[in-house]
Amino acid sequence: MNVLICVGENYRDFLPLNAYAQSVARNHFGTLHALHFCDSIDEMCDTSIFKNILSAQQCLIVLPKEKFNQVIEILQTQEMVESTIINTSCVEICHTKKNQSADTNVESKIYLMDLLSVKNGGFGESLQENLLYLYPLGIDAQSTQILLSGIAKEFGVCIKVLNSHSNLELLSAMNGDLYGFKVAIEENFSHKIFTTFNFAKSVIALLEARNFKITSAESCTGGLIAYQLTKESGASAVFDGGVISYANAIKEAWLEVSAENLARFGAVSEAVVRDMLNGALRLSGADFALATSGIAGPSGGSASKPVGTIYIGVKGIANGIEIEMIECLHFKGDRNFIQAQATLYAYLLFLKIFFENY
């Protein structure tokens, strides 16, 4: 079991810090099984929470650095400190616990980290990534799971389908030799299945290797397409900028979207998304453009265009090859979830045309 314990009211009440702590834990543990927020170390030592520390295979405790020694002393009284490794990132505490069901000894680790005073998420480069994402391009997720079952067994990897009720086809892989599994997929299925430990970094690397640039013209996603790349270091090599064209007047003035198309088809339409793609490419000089226009809700829907209706387009004009794809999708969920799904789908559509044509 992997456990995250956040000590300090800021972790509980300040949502960006809350999300940061969870992101660090998931990036290195893969699945996060339990999460606790405590205002103080005394509260952390409450029986119900402390039991999770005792039973965890991996436990990350985030708290101010000056509190580390206090926690170590508490763990020592429980005979849970066999070895301690201190590096620039965090304190790693190793101990051995008894697996009662299997009657064996299991090594467990507890990490103490002050997220606000360390770099690179705190764990440095010593820990491997524990969660691999698989994005089938033109194959449904269920078929991909069956197709990869033999390879997964060979590398001791567990595959599961994520978000199975959405238009998105994606899977996750855990345990076993994930790096060997990733290489085997790339060797056997080439560009039919996109594998990555970090989606944005992989897209950046893909574009940078070919000296390509990408841009965006967003309406309903409100800048999430741009954010997906720019949240990662190195994005400036492939992304110069994008346009958030929320109002029709901005679509017309900045992207030269046709007033006739807006009046005849409405902003949520294939014709308008096509104009947005062309306008973004003209403005930016990029090789690829992604565009979205839709109804993220909860209001604004109609019988013909219900909430969740999103037009998503991708256009490439690289190496003398001009390719365009525009699709109409119907996503379910609340506003933020619909926006997140549309953003990811736009990038998957980009990957599909990229690998097929460039």
Coordinates of C-alpha atoms in Angstrom, one line a residue:
M1 CA 0.0 0.0 0.0
N2 CA 1.3 3.5 -0.9
V3 CA 0.4 6.3 1.5
L4 CA 0.7 10.1 1.4
I5 CA 0.5 12.1 4.6
C6 CA 0.5 15.9 4.5
V7 CA 1.4 17.6 7.7
G8 CA 0.3 21.3 7.9
E9 CA -2.9 23.1 7.3
N10 CA -1.7 24.6 4.0
Y11 CA -1.6 21.2 2.4
R12 CA -5.2 20.6 3.3
D13 CA -6.6 24.1 2.6
F14 CA -4.5 25.4 -0.3
L15 CA -5.6 23.4 -3.3
P16 CA -2.5 24.0 -5.6
L17 CA -0.2 22.8 -2.8
N18 CA -2.6 19.9 -2.2
A19 CA -2.5 18.9 -5.9
Y20 CA 1.3 19.3 -6.0
A21 CA 1.8 16.9 -3.1
Q22 CA -0.5 14.3 -4.6
S23 CA 1.2 14.7 -8.0
V24 CA 4.7 14.0 -6.5
A25 CA 3.4 10.9 -4.7
R26 CA 1.7 9.5 -7.8
N27 CA 4.6 10.2 -10.1
H28 CA 6.9 8.0 -8.0
F29 CA 4.5 5.5 -6.4
G30 CA 2.2 5.0 -9.3
T31 CA -1.1 4.3 -7.5
L32 CA -1.8 6.2 -4.3
H33 CA -3.9 4.1 -2.0
A34 CA -4.4 6.4 1.0
L35 CA -4.2 10.1 1.7
H36 CA -4.3 11.9 5.0
F37 CA -4.1 15.6 6.0
C38 CA -2.9 16.5 9.5
D39 CA -2.5 19.9 11.0
S40 CA 0.3 18.7 13.3
I41 CA 2.6 15.8 14.0
D42 CA 0.6 15.0 17.1
E43 CA -2.5 14.6 14.9
M44 CA -0.4 12.4 12.5
C45 CA 0.3 10.1 15.4
D46 CA -3.4 9.5 15.9
T47 CA -3.9 5.7 15.9
S48 CA -5.9 5.4 12.7
I49 CA -3.4 7.5 10.6
F50 CA -0.3 6.0 12.2
K51 CA -1.5 2.5 11.4
N52 CA -1.3 3.4 7.7
I53 CA 2.4 4.4 8.2
L54 CA 3.1 1.0 9.9
S55 CA 1.3 -1.0 7.2
A56 CA 2.5 1.0 4.1
Q57 CA 4.9 -0.4 1.6
Q58 CA 5.8 3.1 0.7
C59 CA 4.9 6.2 2.6
L60 CA 5.6 9.8 1.7
I61 CA 5.2 12.3 4.6
V62 CA 5.4 15.9 3.5
L63 CA 6.1 18.5 6.2
P64 CA 8.5 21.4 7.1
K65 CA 12.2 20.3 7.2
E66 CA 12.6 21.4 10.8
K67 CA 10.1 18.7 11.8
F68 CA 12.1 15.8 10.3
N69 CA 14.0 14.9 13.4
Q70 CA 10.8 14.8 15.5
V71 CA 9.3 12.3 13.1
I72 CA 12.4 10.2 13.0
E73 CA 12.4 10.0 16.8
I74 CA 8.8 8.8 16.8
L75 CA 9.6 6.1 14.2
Q76 CA 12.6 5.0 16.2
T77 CA 10.4 4.4 19.2
Q78 CA 8.4 2.0 17.0
E79 CA 11.6 0.3 15.8
M80 CA 10.9 1.4 12.3
V81 CA 14.3 2.9 11.5
E82 CA 16.9 0.4 10.2
S83 CA 18.7 2.7 7.8
T84 CA 18.4 6.4 6.9
I85 CA 19.6 8.0 3.7
I86 CA 19.7 11.7 3.5
N87 CA 20.3 13.5 0.1
T88 CA 19.5 16.9 -1.3
S89 CA 15.9 15.9 -1.9
C90 CA 14.6 14.1 1.0
V91 CA 15.1 11.6 3.9
E92 CA 14.6 8.0 3.0
I93 CA 14.0 5.6 6.0
C94 CA 14.1 1.9 5.4
H95 CA 12.7 -0.7 7.7
T96 CA 11.5 -4.3 7.5
K97 CA 8.1 -5.5 8.5
K98 CA 6.5 -8.9 8.8
N99 CA 4.1 -10.0 6.2
Q100 CA 1.8 -12.1 8.4
S101 CA -0.2 -13.7 5.5
A102 CA 2.9 -14.9 3.7
D103 CA 5.1 -15.3 6.8
T104 CA 7.9 -13.3 5.1
N105 CA 9.8 -10.1 5.7
V106 CA 9.1 -7.2 3.4
E107 CA 11.3 -4.1 3.2
S108 CA 9.3 -0.8 3.4
K109 CA 10.3 2.8 2.9
I110 CA 9.2 6.0 4.4
Y111 CA 10.2 9.3 2.8
L112 CA 10.2 12.7 4.6
M113 CA 10.1 15.7 2.3
D114 CA 9.7 19.4 2.5
L115 CA 8.2 20.0 -1.0
L116 CA 8.8 23.8 -0.8
S117 CA 12.5 23.5 -0.3
V118 CA 13.6 20.8 -2.7
K119 CA 14.0 20.5 -6.5
N120 CA 12.6 18.1 -9.0
G121 CA 9.7 16.9 -6.9
G122 CA 12.1 15.8 -4.2
F123 CA 13.0 12.2 -5.2
G124 CA 15.7 13.1 -7.6
E125 CA 16.6 10.6 -10.3
S126 CA 17.2 7.6 -8.2
L127 CA 13.6 6.2 -8.3
Q128 CA 12.2 4.7 -11.5
E129 CA 8.9 5.8 -12.9
N130 CA 6.2 3.5 -11.7
L131 CA 3.3 4.2 -14.0
L132 CA 3.4 3.9 -17.8
Y133 CA 0.6 5.3 -20.0
L134 CA -0.5 3.7 -23.3
Y135 CA -2.3 5.6 -25.9
P136 CA -3.6 3.5 -28.8
L137 CA -3.8 5.3 -32.1
G138 CA -6.5 3.8 -34.1
I139 CA -7.0 0.7 -31.9
D140 CA -9.6 0.6 -29.1
A141 CA -8.3 0.2 -25.6
Q142 CA -9.9 -3.2 -24.9
S143 CA -8.3 -4.7 -28.0
T144 CA -5.0 -3.1 -27.1
Q145 CA -5.2 -4.8 -23.7
I146 CA -5.8 -8.2 -25.3
L147 CA -3.1 -7.5 -27.9
L148 CA -0.5 -6.7 -25.3
S149 CA -1.4 -9.4 -22.8
G150 CA 1.4 -11.8 -23.9
I151 CA 4.1 -9.1 -23.7
A152 CA 2.7 -7.8 -20.4
K153 CA 3.0 -11.3 -18.9
E154 CA 6.6 -11.6 -20.1
F155 CA 7.6 -8.4 -18.4
G156 CA 5.5 -9.0 -15.3
V157 CA 3.3 -5.9 -16.1
C158 CA -0.3 -5.3 -15.1
I159 CA -2.4 -3.4 -17.7
K160 CA -5.7 -1.8 -17.1
V161 CA -8.1 0.3 -19.3
L162 CA -8.7 3.9 -18.0
N163 CA -11.8 6.0 -18.5
S164 CA -13.5 3.2 -20.4
H165 CA -16.8 5.2 -20.8
S166 CA -15.2 8.1 -22.7
N167 CA -14.1 8.7 -26.3
L168 CA -10.5 8.5 -25.0
E169 CA -8.7 5.2 -25.6
L170 CA -6.0 4.9 -23.0
L171 CA -4.5 2.4 -20.6
S172 CA -2.0 2.3 -17.7
A173 CA 0.7 -0.2 -17.0
M174 CA 2.1 -0.9 -13.5
N175 CA 4.6 -3.3 -11.8
G176 CA 7.2 -5.4 -13.5
D177 CA 9.8 -4.2 -16.0
L178 CA 8.0 -1.1 -17.4
Y179 CA 11.0 0.1 -19.4
G180 CA 11.5 -3.3 -21.0
F181 CA 7.8 -3.4 -21.7
K182 CA 7.8 0.1 -23.3
V183 CA 10.7 -0.9 -25.6
A184 CA 9.0 -4.1 -26.6
I185 CA 5.8 -2.2 -27.5
E186 CA 7.8 0.3 -29.6
E187 CA 9.6 -2.5 -31.4
N188 CA 6.5 -4.5 -32.2
F189 CA 3.8 -1.9 -32.7
S190 CA 5.8 1.0 -33.9
H191 CA 3.5 4.1 -33.8
K192 CA 0.2 2.3 -33.3
I193 CA 0.6 2.6 -29.5
F194 CA 2.1 5.7 -28.0
T195 CA 3.8 4.9 -24.7
T196 CA 5.0 7.5 -22.2
F197 CA 5.8 8.1 -18.5
N198 CA 5.1 11.9 -19.1
F199 CA 2.8 12.8 -21.9
A200 CA 3.8 16.4 -22.3
K201 CA 7.5 15.7 -22.2
S202 CA 7.1 13.0 -24.8
V203 CA 5.2 15.3 -27.2
I204 CA 7.9 18.0 -26.7
A205 CA 10.7 15.6 -27.4
L206 CA 8.8 14.3 -30.5
L207 CA 8.5 17.8 -32.0
E208 CA 11.9 19.0 -31.0
A209 CA 13.6 16.0 -32.6
R210 CA 12.1 17.0 -36.0
N211 CA 12.5 20.8 -35.4
F212 CA 8.8 21.2 -35.6
K213 CA 6.6 23.8 -33.8
I214 CA 3.0 23.6 -32.7
T215 CA 0.4 26.2 -31.8
S216 CA -3.2 26.3 -30.5
A217 CA -6.5 28.1 -31.1
E218 CA -8.8 27.4 -28.2
S219 CA -12.3 28.3 -27.3
C220 CA -13.9 25.9 -24.9
T221 CA -10.6 24.5 -23.5
G222 CA -9.6 28.0 -22.4
G223 CA -5.8 27.6 -22.7
L224 CA -5.5 24.0 -21.5
I225 CA -3.9 22.9 -24.7
A226 CA -1.2 25.5 -24.3
Y227 CA -0.8 24.7 -20.6
Q228 CA -0.4 21.0 -21.3
L229 CA 3.0 21.7 -22.9
T230 CA 4.1 24.9 -21.1
K231 CA 3.8 23.2 -17.7
E232 CA 7.0 21.3 -18.7
S233 CA 10.5 22.7 -19.0
G234 CA 11.7 22.7 -22.6
A235 CA 8.3 23.7 -24.1
S236 CA 9.8 26.9 -25.6
A237 CA 11.7 24.8 -28.1
V238 CA 8.4 23.7 -29.8
F239 CA 5.7 26.2 -28.7
D240 CA 5.9 30.0 -29.3
G241 CA 2.3 30.8 -28.4
G242 CA -1.4 30.2 -28.9
V243 CA -4.7 32.1 -29.0
I244 CA -7.6 31.8 -26.6
S245 CA -10.4 33.0 -28.8
Y246 CA -13.4 32.6 -26.4
A247 CA -15.7 35.3 -27.9
N248 CA -16.8 35.3 -31.5
A249 CA -15.5 38.8 -31.9
I250 CA -12.0 37.6 -31.0
K251 CA -12.3 34.7 -33.4
E252 CA -13.0 37.1 -36.2
A253 CA -10.5 39.8 -35.3
W254 CA -7.5 37.6 -34.3
L255 CA -8.0 34.4 -36.2
E256 CA -9.9 35.8 -39.2
V257 CA -12.7 33.3 -38.6
S258 CA -15.4 33.9 -41.2
A259 CA -18.4 35.9 -40.0
E260 CA -20.5 34.0 -42.5
N261 CA -19.4 30.7 -41.0
L262 CA -20.1 31.9 -37.5
A263 CA -23.6 33.1 -38.5
R264 CA -24.5 30.1 -40.6
F265 CA -23.0 27.2 -38.6
G266 CA -22.3 28.7 -35.1
A267 CA -19.1 28.8 -33.2
V268 CA -19.4 25.1 -32.4
S269 CA -18.9 23.8 -35.9
E270 CA -16.4 22.1 -38.2
A271 CA -16.3 25.2 -40.4
V272 CA -15.3 27.5 -37.6
V273 CA -12.7 25.1 -36.2
R274 CA -11.2 24.9 -39.7
D275 CA -10.9 28.7 -39.8
M276 CA -9.4 28.7 -36.3
L277 CA -6.7 26.2 -37.4
N278 CA -5.8 28.3 -40.5
G279 CA -5.7 31.5 -38.4
A280 CA -3.5 30.0 -35.8
L281 CA -1.0 28.7 -38.3
R282 CA -0.9 32.0 -40.2
L283 CA -0.3 33.9 -37.0
S284 CA 2.3 31.7 -35.5
G285 CA 4.2 30.2 -38.4
A286 CA 4.1 26.9 -36.7
D287 CA 4.0 23.5 -38.4
F288 CA 1.0 22.1 -36.5
A289 CA -2.1 23.7 -35.0
L290 CA -4.7 22.3 -32.6
A291 CA -8.1 23.9 -32.2
T292 CA -11.2 23.3 -30.1
S293 CA -14.7 24.8 -30.0
G294 CA -17.5 23.4 -28.0
I295 CA -19.9 23.4 -25.1
A296 CA -18.3 22.5 -21.8
G297 CA -21.4 23.2 -19.7
P298 CA -23.1 23.1 -17.5
S299 CA -25.2 25.6 -19.5
G300 CA -25.2 26.5 -23.2
G301 CA -26.4 23.2 -24.6
S302 CA -29.2 22.6 -27.0
A303 CA -31.0 19.6 -28.6
S304 CA -28.7 19.6 -31.6
K305 CA -25.6 20.5 -29.6
P306 CA -25.9 19.2 -26.1
V307 CA -23.4 19.9 -23.3
G308 CA -20.2 18.0 -24.0
T309 CA -20.3 18.6 -27.8
I310 CA -16.8 19.6 -28.8
Y311 CA -15.3 20.0 -32.3
I312 CA -11.6 19.2 -32.2
G313 CA -9.2 19.9 -35.1
V314 CA -5.6 19.3 -36.0
K315 CA -3.7 20.6 -39.0
G316 CA -0.2 20.0 -40.2
I317 CA 1.7 21.9 -42.9
A318 CA 5.2 20.5 -42.4
N319 CA 7.6 19.2 -45.0
G320 CA 5.3 20.2 -47.8
I321 CA 2.6 17.9 -46.5
E322 CA -0.7 19.4 -45.6
I323 CA -3.0 17.3 -43.5
E324 CA -6.2 18.2 -41.6
M325 CA -8.5 16.3 -39.3
I326 CA -11.6 17.6 -37.6
E327 CA -13.9 15.5 -35.4
C328 CA -17.0 16.1 -33.4
L329 CA -17.0 14.5 -30.0
H330 CA -19.5 14.1 -27.2
F331 CA -17.9 14.0 -23.8
K332 CA -19.6 13.3 -20.4
G333 CA -18.8 14.8 -17.0
D334 CA -18.6 18.2 -15.4
R335 CA -17.1 21.3 -17.1
N336 CA -13.5 20.7 -16.0
F337 CA -13.5 17.0 -16.9
I338 CA -15.0 17.8 -20.4
Q339 CA -12.3 20.4 -20.9
A340 CA -9.5 18.0 -19.8
Q341 CA -10.8 15.2 -22.1
A342 CA -11.0 17.5 -25.1
T343 CA -7.5 18.7 -24.5
L344 CA -6.1 15.2 -24.3
Y345 CA -8.1 14.1 -27.4
A346 CA -6.7 17.0 -29.4
Y347 CA -3.1 15.8 -28.7
L348 CA -4.0 12.2 -29.5
L349 CA -5.5 13.4 -32.8
F350 CA -2.2 15.3 -33.4
L351 CA -0.2 12.1 -32.7
K352 CA -2.3 10.1 -35.1
I353 CA -1.7 12.4 -38.1
F354 CA 1.9 13.0 -37.1
F355 CA 2.8 9.3 -37.1
E356 CA 0.8 8.5 -40.2
N357 CA 2.1 11.4 -42.3
Y358 CA 5.4 12.9 -41.0

